[in-house]
PDB file of C-alpha atoms in Angstrom:
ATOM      1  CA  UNK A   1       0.000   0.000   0.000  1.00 80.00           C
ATOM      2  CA  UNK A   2       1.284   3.314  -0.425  1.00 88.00           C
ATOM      3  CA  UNK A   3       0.418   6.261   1.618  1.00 92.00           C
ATOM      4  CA  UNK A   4      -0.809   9.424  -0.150  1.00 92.00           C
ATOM      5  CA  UNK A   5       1.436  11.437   2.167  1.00 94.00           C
ATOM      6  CA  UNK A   6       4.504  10.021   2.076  1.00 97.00           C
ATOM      7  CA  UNK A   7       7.366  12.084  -0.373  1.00 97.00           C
ATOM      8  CA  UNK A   8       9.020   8.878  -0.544  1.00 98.00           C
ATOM      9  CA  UNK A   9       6.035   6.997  -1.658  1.00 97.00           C
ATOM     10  CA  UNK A  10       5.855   9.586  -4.489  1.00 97.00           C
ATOM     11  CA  UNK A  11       9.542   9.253  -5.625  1.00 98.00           C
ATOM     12  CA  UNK A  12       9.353   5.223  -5.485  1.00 98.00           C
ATOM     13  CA  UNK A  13       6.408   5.447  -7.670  1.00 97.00           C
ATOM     14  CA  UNK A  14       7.585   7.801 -10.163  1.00 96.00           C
ATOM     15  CA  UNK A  15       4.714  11.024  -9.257  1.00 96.00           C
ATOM     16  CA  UNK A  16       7.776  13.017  -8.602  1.00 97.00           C
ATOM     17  CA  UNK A  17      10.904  12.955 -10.964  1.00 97.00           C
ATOM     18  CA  UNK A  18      14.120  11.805  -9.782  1.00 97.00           C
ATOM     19  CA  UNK A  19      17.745  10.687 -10.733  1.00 98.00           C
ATOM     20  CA  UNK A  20      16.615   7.181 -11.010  1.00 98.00           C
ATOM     21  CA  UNK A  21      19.526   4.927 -11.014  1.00 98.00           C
ATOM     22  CA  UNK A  22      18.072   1.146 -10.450  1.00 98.00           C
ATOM     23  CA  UNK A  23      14.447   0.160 -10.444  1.00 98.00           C
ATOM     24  CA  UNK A  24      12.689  -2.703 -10.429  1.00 98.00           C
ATOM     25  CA  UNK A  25       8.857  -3.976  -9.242  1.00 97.00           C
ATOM     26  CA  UNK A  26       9.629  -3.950  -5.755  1.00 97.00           C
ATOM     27  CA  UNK A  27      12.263  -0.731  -5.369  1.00 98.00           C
ATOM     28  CA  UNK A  28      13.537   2.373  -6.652  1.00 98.00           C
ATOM     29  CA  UNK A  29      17.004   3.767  -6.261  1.00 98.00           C
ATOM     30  CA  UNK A  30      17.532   7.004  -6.234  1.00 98.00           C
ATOM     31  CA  UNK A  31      20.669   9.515  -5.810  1.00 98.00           C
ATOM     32  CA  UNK A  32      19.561  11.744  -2.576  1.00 97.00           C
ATOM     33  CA  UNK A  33      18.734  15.145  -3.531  1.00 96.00           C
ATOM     34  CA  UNK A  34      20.885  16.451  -0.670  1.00 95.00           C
ATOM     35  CA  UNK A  35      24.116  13.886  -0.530  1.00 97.00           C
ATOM     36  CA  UNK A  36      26.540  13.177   2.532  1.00 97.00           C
ATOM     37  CA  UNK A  37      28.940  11.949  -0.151  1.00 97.00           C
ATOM     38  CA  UNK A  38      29.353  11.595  -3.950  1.00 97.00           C
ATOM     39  CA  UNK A  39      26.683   8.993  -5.250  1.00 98.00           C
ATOM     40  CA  UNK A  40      24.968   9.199  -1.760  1.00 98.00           C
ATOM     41  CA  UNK A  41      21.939   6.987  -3.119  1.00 98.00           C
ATOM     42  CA  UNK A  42      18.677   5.632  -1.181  1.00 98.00           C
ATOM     43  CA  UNK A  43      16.733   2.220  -1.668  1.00 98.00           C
ATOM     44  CA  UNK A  44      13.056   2.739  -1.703  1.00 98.00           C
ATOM     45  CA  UNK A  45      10.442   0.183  -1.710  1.00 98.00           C
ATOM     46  CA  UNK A  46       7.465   1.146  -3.715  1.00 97.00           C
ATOM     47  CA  UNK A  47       5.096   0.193  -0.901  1.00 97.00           C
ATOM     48  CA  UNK A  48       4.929   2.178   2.287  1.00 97.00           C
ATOM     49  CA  UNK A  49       6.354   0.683   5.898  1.00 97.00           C
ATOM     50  CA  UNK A  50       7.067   3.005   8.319  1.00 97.00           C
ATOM     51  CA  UNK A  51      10.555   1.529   9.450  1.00 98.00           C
ATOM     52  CA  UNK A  52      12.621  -1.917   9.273  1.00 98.00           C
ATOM     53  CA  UNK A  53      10.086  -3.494  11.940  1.00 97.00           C
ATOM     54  CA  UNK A  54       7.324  -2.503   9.730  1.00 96.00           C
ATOM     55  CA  UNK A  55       8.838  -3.759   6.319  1.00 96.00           C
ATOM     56  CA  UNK A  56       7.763  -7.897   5.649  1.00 96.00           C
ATOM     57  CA  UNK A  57      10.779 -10.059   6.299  1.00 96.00           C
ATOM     58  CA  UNK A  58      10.630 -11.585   2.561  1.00 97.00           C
ATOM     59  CA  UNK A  59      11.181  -7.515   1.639  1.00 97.00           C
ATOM     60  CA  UNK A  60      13.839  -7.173   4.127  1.00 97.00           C
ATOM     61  CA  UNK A  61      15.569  -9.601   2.881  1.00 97.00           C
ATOM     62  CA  UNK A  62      15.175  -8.372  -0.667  1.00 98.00           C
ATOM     63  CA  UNK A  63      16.198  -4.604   0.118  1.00 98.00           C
ATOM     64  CA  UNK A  64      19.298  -5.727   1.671  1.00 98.00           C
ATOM     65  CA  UNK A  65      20.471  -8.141  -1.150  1.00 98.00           C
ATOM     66  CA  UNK A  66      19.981  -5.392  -3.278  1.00 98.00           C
ATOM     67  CA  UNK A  67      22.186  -2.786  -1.453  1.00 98.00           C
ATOM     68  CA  UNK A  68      25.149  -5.184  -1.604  1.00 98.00           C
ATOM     69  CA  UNK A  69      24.590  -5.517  -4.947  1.00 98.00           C
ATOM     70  CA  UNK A  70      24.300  -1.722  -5.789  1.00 98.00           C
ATOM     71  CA  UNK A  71      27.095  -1.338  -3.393  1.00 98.00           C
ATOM     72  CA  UNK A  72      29.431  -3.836  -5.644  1.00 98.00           C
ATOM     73  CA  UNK A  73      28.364  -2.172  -8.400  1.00 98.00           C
ATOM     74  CA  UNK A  74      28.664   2.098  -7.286  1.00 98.00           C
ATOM     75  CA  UNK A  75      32.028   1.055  -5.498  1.00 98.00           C
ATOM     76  CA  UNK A  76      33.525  -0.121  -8.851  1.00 98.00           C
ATOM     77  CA  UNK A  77      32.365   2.531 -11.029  1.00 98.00           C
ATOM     78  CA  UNK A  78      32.353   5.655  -8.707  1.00 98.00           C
ATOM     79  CA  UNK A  79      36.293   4.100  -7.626  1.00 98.00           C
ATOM     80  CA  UNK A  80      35.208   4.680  -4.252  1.00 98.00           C
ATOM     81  CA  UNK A  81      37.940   4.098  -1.359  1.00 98.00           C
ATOM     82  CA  UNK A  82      35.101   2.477   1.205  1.00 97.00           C
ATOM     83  CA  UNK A  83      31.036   2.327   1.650  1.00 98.00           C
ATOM     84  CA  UNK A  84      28.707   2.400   4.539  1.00 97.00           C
ATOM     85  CA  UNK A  85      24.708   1.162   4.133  1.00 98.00           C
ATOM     86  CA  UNK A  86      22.721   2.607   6.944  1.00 97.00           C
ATOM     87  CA  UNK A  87      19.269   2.533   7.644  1.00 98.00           C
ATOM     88  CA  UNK A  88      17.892   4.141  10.641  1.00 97.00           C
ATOM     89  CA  UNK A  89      14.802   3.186  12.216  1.00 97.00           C
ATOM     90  CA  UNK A  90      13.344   5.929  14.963  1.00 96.00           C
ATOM     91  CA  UNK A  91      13.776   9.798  15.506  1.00 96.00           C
ATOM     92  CA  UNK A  92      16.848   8.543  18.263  1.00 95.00           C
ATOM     93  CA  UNK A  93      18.604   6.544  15.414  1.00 95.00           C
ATOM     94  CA  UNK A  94      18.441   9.954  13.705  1.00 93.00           C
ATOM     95  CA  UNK A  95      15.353   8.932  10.699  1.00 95.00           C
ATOM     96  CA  UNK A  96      13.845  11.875   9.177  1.00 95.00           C
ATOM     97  CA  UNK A  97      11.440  10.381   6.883  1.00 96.00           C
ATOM     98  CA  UNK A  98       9.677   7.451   7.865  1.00 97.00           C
ATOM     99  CA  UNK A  99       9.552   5.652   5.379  1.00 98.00           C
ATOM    100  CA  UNK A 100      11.823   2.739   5.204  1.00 98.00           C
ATOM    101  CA  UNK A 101      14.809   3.569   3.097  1.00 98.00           C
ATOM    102  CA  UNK A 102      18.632   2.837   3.090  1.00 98.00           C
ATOM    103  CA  UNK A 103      21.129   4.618   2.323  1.00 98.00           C
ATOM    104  CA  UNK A 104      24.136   3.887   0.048  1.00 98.00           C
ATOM    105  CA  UNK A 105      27.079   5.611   0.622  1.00 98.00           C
ATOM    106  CA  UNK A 106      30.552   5.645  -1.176  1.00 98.00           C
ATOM    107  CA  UNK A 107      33.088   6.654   0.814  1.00 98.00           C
ATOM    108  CA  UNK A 108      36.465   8.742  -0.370  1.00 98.00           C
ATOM    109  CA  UNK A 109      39.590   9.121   1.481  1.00 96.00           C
ATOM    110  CA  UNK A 110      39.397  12.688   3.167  1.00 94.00           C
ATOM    111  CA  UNK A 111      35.588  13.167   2.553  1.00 96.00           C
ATOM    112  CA  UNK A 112      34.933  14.985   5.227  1.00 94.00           C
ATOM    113  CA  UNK A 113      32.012  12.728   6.962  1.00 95.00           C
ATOM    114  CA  UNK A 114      32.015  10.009  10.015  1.00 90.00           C
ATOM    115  CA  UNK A 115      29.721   7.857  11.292  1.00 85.00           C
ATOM    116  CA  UNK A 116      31.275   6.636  14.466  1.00 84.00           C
ATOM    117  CA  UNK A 117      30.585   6.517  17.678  1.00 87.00           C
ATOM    118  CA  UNK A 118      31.781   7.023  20.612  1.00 91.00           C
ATOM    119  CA  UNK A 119      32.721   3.673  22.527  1.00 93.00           C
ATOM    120  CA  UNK A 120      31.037   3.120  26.272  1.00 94.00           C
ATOM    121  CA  UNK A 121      32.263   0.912  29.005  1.00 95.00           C
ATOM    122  CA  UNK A 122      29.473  -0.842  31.267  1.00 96.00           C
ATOM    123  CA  UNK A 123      30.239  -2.874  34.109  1.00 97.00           C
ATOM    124  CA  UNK A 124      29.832  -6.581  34.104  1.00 97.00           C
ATOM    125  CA  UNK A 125      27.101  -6.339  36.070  1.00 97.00           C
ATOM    126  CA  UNK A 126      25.198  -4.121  33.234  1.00 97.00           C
ATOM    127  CA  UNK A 127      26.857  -6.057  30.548  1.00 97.00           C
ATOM    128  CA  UNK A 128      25.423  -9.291  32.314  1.00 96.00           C
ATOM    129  CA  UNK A 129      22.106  -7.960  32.676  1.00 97.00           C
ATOM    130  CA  UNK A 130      21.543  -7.079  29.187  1.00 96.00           C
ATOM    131  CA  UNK A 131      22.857 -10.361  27.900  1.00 97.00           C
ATOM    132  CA  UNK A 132      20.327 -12.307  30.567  1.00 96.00           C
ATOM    133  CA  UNK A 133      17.174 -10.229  28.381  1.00 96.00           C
ATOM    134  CA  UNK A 134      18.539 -10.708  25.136  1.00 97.00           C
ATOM    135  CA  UNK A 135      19.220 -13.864  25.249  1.00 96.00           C
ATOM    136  CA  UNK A 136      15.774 -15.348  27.219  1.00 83.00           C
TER     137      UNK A 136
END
């Protein structure tokens, strides 16, 4: 279903032009119209989900066997030194539209963007209490 709302639903689905680089039944990839990086692209599925724990697992799956394919494929002919695929899921994990989406992002030596994080240290006694509710 797609929502009538949803910018993203409108680029997936063509009622909005974009820089189209890879589309199929199921997804559209675009490049971003405001890029971290050069060939910062997004996978869009064509029907709406909030977020990954909205998406069906047999799309899930899909989506990401398509980034590493797109990755393979942007890394060799943008000559790219590295590549991150993010998706966010949640205003805290820092998503903006919500609509599920990844991005694709070739990375170049010097570009001027991280995504890191700053390493915590918990105690054993935190560490042991999150592995006891995970792991139930």
């Amino acid at each position: 279903m797609k929502k009538d709302d949803c910018i993203f639903c409108k680029l997936a689905n063509g009622e909005i032009p974009t820089r189209s680089i890879y589309e199929d039944e199921d997804f559209k990839v675009i490049l971003d119209a405001a890029p971290a990086t050069r060939g910062h692209a997004l996978i869009l599925p064509k029907e709406h989900a909030d977020n990954l724990y909205q998406l069906p697992e047999e799309m899930t799956g899909r989506a990401f066997v398509l980034a590493k394919k797109m990755a393979a494929s942007m890394t060799k002919t943008l000559e790219c030194q590295g590549f991150n695929i993010v998706q966010n899921n949640g205003e805290a994990a820092g998503q903006t539209v919500f609509h599920f989406h990844i991005h694709l992002l070739p990375r170049y030596t010097d570009d001027g963007q991280g995504l890191f994080w700053e390493p915590r240290h918990y105690s054993d006694e935190v560490l042991d209490e999150i592995h006891s509710r995970l792991a139930e």
